[in-house]
Coordinates of C-alpha atoms and ligand atoms in Angstrom, one line a residue:
M9 CA 5.8 48.7 146.1
K10 CA 6.1 52.0 144.3
F11 CA 4.6 51.8 140.9
Q12 CA 7.1 52.3 138.1
E13 CA 6.2 54.9 135.5
I14 CA 6.6 53.4 132.1
K15 CA 5.8 56.5 130.1
N16 CA 4.0 59.8 130.7
G17 CA 1.4 58.8 133.3
I18 CA 1.3 55.1 132.5
Y19 CA 2.4 52.9 135.4
Y20 CA 3.2 49.3 135.9
C21 CA 1.1 47.9 138.8
G22 CA 1.5 44.2 138.2
L23 CA 3.2 41.6 140.3
N24 CA 5.9 39.0 140.0
D25 CA 5.0 35.4 141.0
C26 CA 8.4 33.9 141.5
D27 CA 7.0 30.8 143.4
R28 CA 4.7 29.6 140.6
K29 CA 6.2 26.4 139.2
I30 CA 3.6 25.3 136.7
F31 CA 1.0 27.1 134.6
D32 CA -2.4 25.6 133.6
E33 CA -1.3 22.6 135.6
L34 CA 0.6 21.6 132.5
I35 CA 3.5 23.9 131.7
P36 CA 6.6 24.0 134.0
L37 CA 7.7 27.5 134.6
E38 CA 11.5 28.0 134.7
N39 CA 11.3 31.6 135.6
G40 CA 8.0 32.0 137.4
T41 CA 5.6 34.5 135.8
T42 CA 4.2 37.9 136.2
Y43 CA 0.6 39.2 136.0
N44 CA 0.9 42.6 134.4
S45 CA -1.5 45.4 135.1
Y46 CA -1.2 49.0 134.0
L47 CA -2.5 52.2 135.5
V48 CA -3.2 54.9 133.0
K49 CA -3.7 58.4 134.3
G50 CA -5.4 60.8 131.9
S51 CA -6.1 64.4 132.6
E52 CA -9.8 63.6 133.4
K53 CA -10.1 59.8 133.9
T54 CA -8.0 57.0 135.2
A55 CA -8.0 53.5 133.8
I56 CA -6.5 50.1 134.8
I57 CA -5.6 47.8 131.9
D58 CA -6.0 44.2 133.0
T59 CA -6.2 43.1 136.6
M60 CA -4.7 40.3 138.6
Y61 CA -4.5 36.6 139.3
P62 CA -7.1 35.9 142.0
K63 CA -4.6 34.5 144.6
M64 CA -2.7 37.8 144.5
T65 CA -5.6 40.2 144.8
D66 CA -4.9 41.3 148.3
I67 CA -1.3 42.4 147.5
Y68 CA -2.5 44.0 144.3
L69 CA -5.1 46.1 146.2
K70 CA -2.7 47.0 149.0
N71 CA -0.3 48.3 146.3
L72 CA -3.0 50.5 144.9
D73 CA -3.6 51.9 148.4
D74 CA 0.1 52.4 149.0
N75 CA 0.4 54.3 145.8
G76 CA -2.5 56.6 146.7
I77 CA -4.9 55.5 144.0
K78 CA -8.2 56.8 145.2
K79 CA -10.2 56.7 142.1
V80 CA -10.4 54.4 139.1
D81 CA -13.0 55.2 136.4
Y82 CA -12.4 52.3 134.0
I83 CA -11.2 48.8 134.2
I84 CA -10.1 47.7 130.7
E85 CA -10.2 44.0 130.2
N86 CA -8.4 42.7 127.2
H87 CA -9.1 39.0 127.9
G88 CA -11.4 37.1 130.2
E89 CA -9.1 34.4 131.5
Q90 CA -8.9 34.5 135.3
D91 CA -5.2 35.3 135.6
H92 CA -6.2 38.8 134.3
S93 CA -9.8 39.1 135.2
G94 CA -9.8 37.4 138.6
S95 CA -9.5 40.6 140.6
I96 CA -12.2 42.5 138.8
P97 CA -14.9 41.9 141.5
A98 CA -12.6 43.1 144.3
L99 CA -11.6 46.1 142.2
L100 CA -15.2 47.0 141.6
K101 CA -15.9 46.7 145.3
K102 CA -13.0 49.1 146.0
F103 CA -13.9 51.5 143.2
P104 CA -17.7 51.2 142.9
E105 CA -17.9 54.0 140.4
A106 CA -15.7 52.1 137.9
L107 CA -17.0 50.6 134.7
V108 CA -15.5 47.5 133.0
I109 CA -14.7 48.3 129.4
T110 CA -14.4 45.3 127.2
N111 CA -15.6 43.5 124.1
A112 CA -18.7 41.3 124.0
K113 CA -16.8 38.0 124.2
V114 CA -14.8 39.0 127.2
A115 CA -18.0 40.3 128.8
E116 CA -19.6 36.9 128.4
N117 CA -16.6 35.2 130.0
I118 CA -16.2 37.5 133.0
I119 CA -19.9 37.3 133.8
S120 CA -19.8 33.5 133.9
M121 CA -16.2 32.9 135.1
V122 CA -15.6 35.6 137.8
G123 CA -19.1 36.8 138.5
V124 CA -19.0 40.4 137.2
S125 CA -22.5 41.8 136.9
E126 CA -23.7 42.8 133.5
E127 CA -24.7 46.4 134.4
K128 CA -21.0 47.1 135.3
I129 CA -19.8 46.4 131.8
K130 CA -19.7 48.7 128.8
I131 CA -19.1 46.8 125.5
V132 CA -16.8 48.2 122.9
G133 CA -16.2 47.1 119.3
N134 CA -13.1 47.0 117.0
N135 CA -11.4 50.4 116.8
D136 CA -13.8 52.1 119.3
E137 CA -12.1 54.8 121.4
L138 CA -12.4 56.0 125.0
S139 CA -11.1 59.3 126.2
L140 CA -9.3 59.8 129.4
G141 CA -8.9 63.5 128.7
D142 CA -5.5 64.0 127.3
K143 CA -5.2 60.3 126.5
T144 CA -7.2 58.1 124.1
L145 CA -7.6 54.4 124.4
Q146 CA -8.4 52.5 121.2
F147 CA -9.5 48.9 121.3
I148 CA -8.3 46.5 118.6
L149 CA -10.1 43.2 118.6
S150 CA -7.5 40.4 118.1
P151 CA -9.5 37.1 118.4
G152 CA -7.4 34.0 118.5
V153 CA -4.3 35.1 120.3
H154 CA -5.0 33.0 122.2
W155 CA -8.7 33.0 123.1
P156 CA -11.6 34.0 120.9
D157 CA -12.1 37.0 123.2
T158 CA -8.7 38.7 123.1
M159 CA -8.2 42.3 122.2
F160 CA -5.4 44.9 122.4
T161 CA -5.6 48.4 123.9
Y162 CA -3.7 51.1 122.1
I163 CA -2.8 54.3 124.0
K164 CA -2.8 56.6 121.0
E165 CA -1.0 59.7 122.3
D166 CA 1.8 57.6 123.8
N167 CA 2.0 55.1 120.9
V168 CA 2.0 52.2 123.3
L169 CA 0.1 49.0 122.8
A170 CA -1.1 46.6 125.5
T171 CA -1.3 43.2 123.9
C172 CA -2.4 41.0 126.8
D173 CA -1.1 37.4 126.5
F174 CA 0.1 38.0 122.9
L175 CA 3.9 38.6 122.8
G176 CA 4.3 37.7 126.5
A177 CA 6.7 35.5 128.4
H178 CA 6.6 33.7 131.7
Y179 CA 9.5 35.6 133.1
T180 CA 9.9 37.5 136.3
F181 CA 11.9 40.7 136.5
S182 CA 13.2 43.5 138.7
D183 CA 13.3 46.0 135.9
V184 CA 10.0 46.0 133.9
F185 CA 11.8 46.7 130.6
A186 CA 13.0 43.8 128.5
V187 CA 16.7 43.4 128.1
K188 CA 17.7 41.2 125.2
S189 CA 19.1 37.9 126.5
E190 CA 19.2 34.3 125.7
E191 CA 17.2 33.5 128.8
L192 CA 14.4 35.9 127.9
T193 CA 14.3 34.7 124.3
K194 CA 14.0 31.1 125.6
S195 CA 11.2 32.0 128.0
A196 CA 9.3 33.9 125.3
K197 CA 9.7 30.9 122.9
R198 CA 8.6 28.4 125.6
Y199 CA 5.5 30.6 126.2
Y200 CA 4.8 30.9 122.4
A201 CA 5.1 27.2 122.0
E202 CA 2.7 26.3 124.7
I203 CA 0.2 29.0 124.4
M204 CA 0.3 30.6 121.0
M205 CA 1.6 28.0 118.6
P206 CA -1.8 26.3 118.2
F207 CA -2.9 29.7 116.7
R208 CA 0.1 30.2 114.6
M209 CA -1.7 31.8 111.7
M210 CA -3.5 34.3 113.9
C211 CA -0.2 35.1 115.6
K212 CA 1.4 35.7 112.2
K213 CA -1.4 38.0 111.2
Y214 CA -1.2 40.0 114.5
T215 CA 2.6 40.1 114.4
Q216 CA 2.4 41.9 111.1
L217 CA -0.4 44.2 112.4
V218 CA 1.7 45.2 115.4
K219 CA 4.8 45.7 113.2
D220 CA 2.8 47.9 110.9
M221 CA 1.6 50.1 113.8
Q222 CA 5.3 50.9 114.6
V223 CA 4.5 51.3 118.3
D224 CA 7.1 52.6 120.7
M225 CA 6.4 50.0 123.4
I226 CA 4.6 46.7 123.8
L227 CA 3.0 46.1 127.1
P228 CA 2.1 42.4 127.4
S229 CA 0.3 40.8 130.3
H230 CA 3.1 38.4 131.3
G231 CA 6.8 39.2 131.3
P232 CA 8.7 42.4 130.6
I233 CA 7.7 45.4 128.6
Y234 CA 9.4 45.9 125.2
K235 CA 10.8 49.3 124.6
N236 CA 12.5 47.6 121.7
P237 CA 9.4 46.0 120.0
E238 CA 11.4 44.6 117.1
Y239 CA 13.1 42.2 119.5
I240 CA 9.9 40.2 120.2
L241 CA 8.3 40.9 116.9
D242 CA 11.2 39.5 114.9
L243 CA 11.2 36.4 117.1
Y244 CA 7.5 36.0 116.3
S245 CA 8.1 36.4 112.6
D246 CA 10.5 33.6 112.8
W247 CA 8.4 31.3 114.9
T248 CA 5.2 31.8 112.9
S249 CA 6.9 31.4 109.5
D250 CA 5.6 28.6 107.4
T251 CA 9.1 27.1 106.8
P252 CA 10.3 24.6 109.4
K253 CA 14.0 24.3 110.2
N254 CA 16.4 21.4 109.4
L255 CA 15.5 19.7 112.7
V256 CA 14.1 16.3 113.7
V257 CA 12.4 16.1 117.1
M258 CA 12.5 12.6 118.6
P259 CA 10.3 12.0 121.6
Y260 CA 10.6 8.5 122.9
V261 CA 9.7 6.2 125.8
S262 CA 11.8 3.0 126.2
M263 CA 11.2 0.4 128.9
Y264 CA 14.2 -1.9 128.2
G265 CA 16.4 0.3 126.0
S266 CA 15.5 -1.1 122.6
T267 CA 13.5 1.9 121.4
E268 CA 16.1 4.2 122.9
S269 CA 18.8 2.4 120.9
M270 CA 16.9 2.9 117.7
I271 CA 16.4 6.6 118.5
N272 CA 20.1 6.9 119.2
Y273 CA 20.9 5.2 115.9
L274 CA 18.6 7.4 113.9
S275 CA 19.9 10.5 115.6
D276 CA 23.6 9.7 114.9
K277 CA 22.8 8.9 111.3
L278 CA 20.7 12.0 110.8
E279 CA 23.4 14.2 112.4
S280 CA 26.0 12.7 110.1
R281 CA 23.9 13.9 107.2
G282 CA 23.8 17.5 108.6
I283 CA 20.4 17.3 110.1
K284 CA 20.0 18.5 113.7
T285 CA 18.1 16.3 116.1
F286 CA 16.6 16.7 119.5
K287 CA 16.1 13.5 121.5
Y288 CA 13.5 13.8 124.2
D289 CA 13.0 11.2 126.9
I290 CA 9.3 11.4 127.5
I291 CA 9.5 10.1 131.1
D292 CA 12.3 12.5 132.3
G293 CA 11.9 15.5 130.0
D294 CA 10.5 18.9 130.5
L295 CA 7.4 19.4 128.3
G296 CA 8.5 23.0 127.7
D297 CA 11.7 21.8 126.0
L298 CA 9.8 19.5 123.7
A299 CA 7.2 22.2 122.9
M300 CA 10.0 24.7 122.1
H301 CA 11.7 22.3 119.7
L302 CA 8.4 21.6 118.0
V303 CA 8.2 25.3 117.1
D304 CA 11.0 24.7 114.5
A305 CA 11.0 21.0 113.7
A306 CA 10.4 19.7 110.1
T307 CA 10.1 16.1 111.2
I308 CA 8.8 14.3 114.3
V309 CA 10.1 10.8 115.0
L310 CA 8.1 9.2 117.8
G311 CA 9.5 6.1 119.5
T312 CA 7.5 4.0 121.9
S313 CA 7.6 0.8 123.9
M314 CA 4.5 -1.4 124.1
V315 CA 2.5 -1.7 127.3
L316 CA 0.1 -4.6 127.2
A317 CA -1.0 -4.7 123.6
G318 CA -0.7 -1.0 122.7
P319 CA 1.6 2.0 122.8
H320 CA 3.0 3.1 126.2
P321 CA 0.5 5.7 127.6
A322 CA 3.2 8.3 128.0
S323 CA 3.8 8.2 124.2
V324 CA 0.0 8.5 123.7
N325 CA 0.1 11.7 125.8
I326 CA 2.9 13.2 123.7
A327 CA 1.1 12.3 120.4
Y328 CA -2.0 14.1 121.8
L329 CA 0.0 17.1 123.0
A330 CA 1.7 17.4 119.7
S331 CA -1.6 17.3 117.9
V332 CA -3.1 20.1 120.0
L333 CA 0.0 22.3 119.9
R334 CA -0.2 22.1 116.0
P335 CA 3.5 22.6 115.1
K336 CA 4.4 23.3 111.5
A337 CA 6.3 20.0 111.1
K338 CA 5.7 18.3 107.8
F339 CA 7.1 14.8 108.1
A340 CA 6.9 11.9 110.6
A341 CA 8.3 8.5 111.3
L342 CA 7.2 6.0 114.0
I343 CA 9.3 3.3 115.6
G344 CA 9.0 1.1 118.6
S345 CA 9.6 -2.2 120.3
Y346 CA 7.3 -4.8 121.8
G347 CA 7.5 -8.0 123.9
W348 CA 4.7 -10.4 123.2
G349 CA 2.5 -8.8 120.6
G350 CA 0.0 -6.0 119.8
K351 CA -0.3 -2.8 117.8
L352 CA 2.0 0.1 118.5
F353 CA 0.9 2.7 116.0
D354 CA -2.8 2.6 115.3
L355 CA -3.7 4.9 118.2
I356 CA -0.7 7.2 117.8
G357 CA -1.4 7.5 114.1
Q358 CA -5.0 8.5 114.9
L359 CA -3.9 11.1 117.4
L360 CA -1.3 12.6 115.0
A361 CA -3.7 12.6 112.0
P362 CA -4.8 16.3 112.5
L363 CA -1.3 17.4 111.8
K364 CA -1.5 15.9 108.3
L365 CA 2.2 14.7 108.5
D366 CA 3.7 12.9 105.6
V367 CA 4.9 9.6 107.2
V368 CA 8.2 9.0 105.4
A369 CA 8.4 5.2 105.8
E370 CA 6.5 2.1 107.0
P371 CA 6.3 2.4 110.8
L372 CA 8.9 0.0 112.3
Q373 CA 7.7 -2.3 115.1
V374 CA 10.6 -4.5 116.4
K375 CA 10.3 -7.5 118.7
G376 CA 12.8 -6.9 121.5
K377 CA 16.1 -5.6 120.4
P378 CA 16.6 -4.3 116.8
K379 CA 18.3 -6.9 114.5
P380 CA 20.5 -6.3 111.5
E381 CA 17.4 -6.2 109.2
D382 CA 15.8 -3.6 111.5
F383 CA 18.9 -1.4 111.2
K384 CA 18.5 -1.6 107.4
K385 CA 15.0 -0.3 107.8
L386 CA 16.2 2.4 110.1
D387 CA 18.7 3.4 107.4
L388 CA 15.8 3.7 104.9
I389 CA 14.0 6.0 107.4
V390 CA 17.2 8.2 107.5
D391 CA 17.3 8.2 103.7
S392 CA 13.7 9.3 103.5
I393 CA 14.0 12.0 106.1
A394 CA 17.2 13.3 104.3
E395 CA 15.3 13.4 101.0
K396 CA 12.4 15.2 102.5
H397 CA 14.5 17.8 104.2
K398 CA 16.4 18.3 100.9
S399 CA 13.0 19.0 99.3
L400 CA 12.6 21.9 101.8
G401 CA 15.8 23.4 100.4
Y402 CA 18.3 22.3 103.0
D403 CA 21.7 21.3 101.8
M404 CA 22.6 17.8 103.0
Q405 CA 24.4 14.7 102.2
I406 CA 22.3 12.1 100.4
L407 CA 24.1 8.8 100.5
Ligands
FEO523 FE1 -2.6 35.0 130.7 FE2 -4.9 33.7 128.6 O1 -4.2 34.3 130.2

């Protein structure tokens, strides 16, 4: 594969991984992913920014050979996670004169996680610079997007910023430059939801920092390169904003249809008031779809059947996932159905507690199918959610 020149001696030397179907053994990938790596040729020195997923090291090294790369002076490591650092040992073997340039936290990680020896690492701090001759690399520490070790590398003369995972997308491509599309926006949102949303406030801070830098290009470590940085930066401004949208996300698991019938009832009533809803069948759904809707939701309504004397384990998993993804949702309601007895909501309430959600009504635990008195309680939940959404400034029908 011939490396594509991105700008003035900066080349893309990453790889598509179209076959990968899941990331972190958690996240389904609709569009595969890429592991981006960048070759920067200065007048005196050559650097590689970020390396490669370990399983693809052989192809990566062969491509360097095929492109006639005989010497690399610096390996810039923006982040220690193995999908970017995994090939450092092989690169150091191939280019024994190279030094790894990174911050202290990444250094600690790559020493313990991929076995880089300490003497091959040069530590840099925030805003430190490294000259490649006619190009200067500046390192900007950006802890929290998404590990404590993350940093950006700014190529000053070219006004190009390599942001590692931040502003990325799991999205393979034939042209390295991002073309605005619904599909790419969706992939970037799914990626944000699953990887960056738990660190929303840090993402907000660094979105503004990158905006203020007014760079010409953003070079992330997954997905296409943005020659139009405002495309991804405007999306991040929206996703990281403090104000949720007029949306209720409704994950549910229903063994005999009772919980599902209550979810459907709530959804229909909420929609009739002008509130959007997203019903999510926990058993059949794609976690990425749920995560994406959690980016915007003002309210979470969790529905669960009972297994033995507690909530269905699948609903427990979703409550835990929601708590670790830390969406900006403000309100919650809990509903469910049981057969012979037990407690549906104690554990779920504990798991959701870190989100500090305002529970809008008494959790509704119904024996078997919902009865007329249960539908009255569901109506009260609808009223409460409508009132709460109105308090956020959304215009809706209060009956
Ligand atoms: Fe793409 Fe945090 O690694």
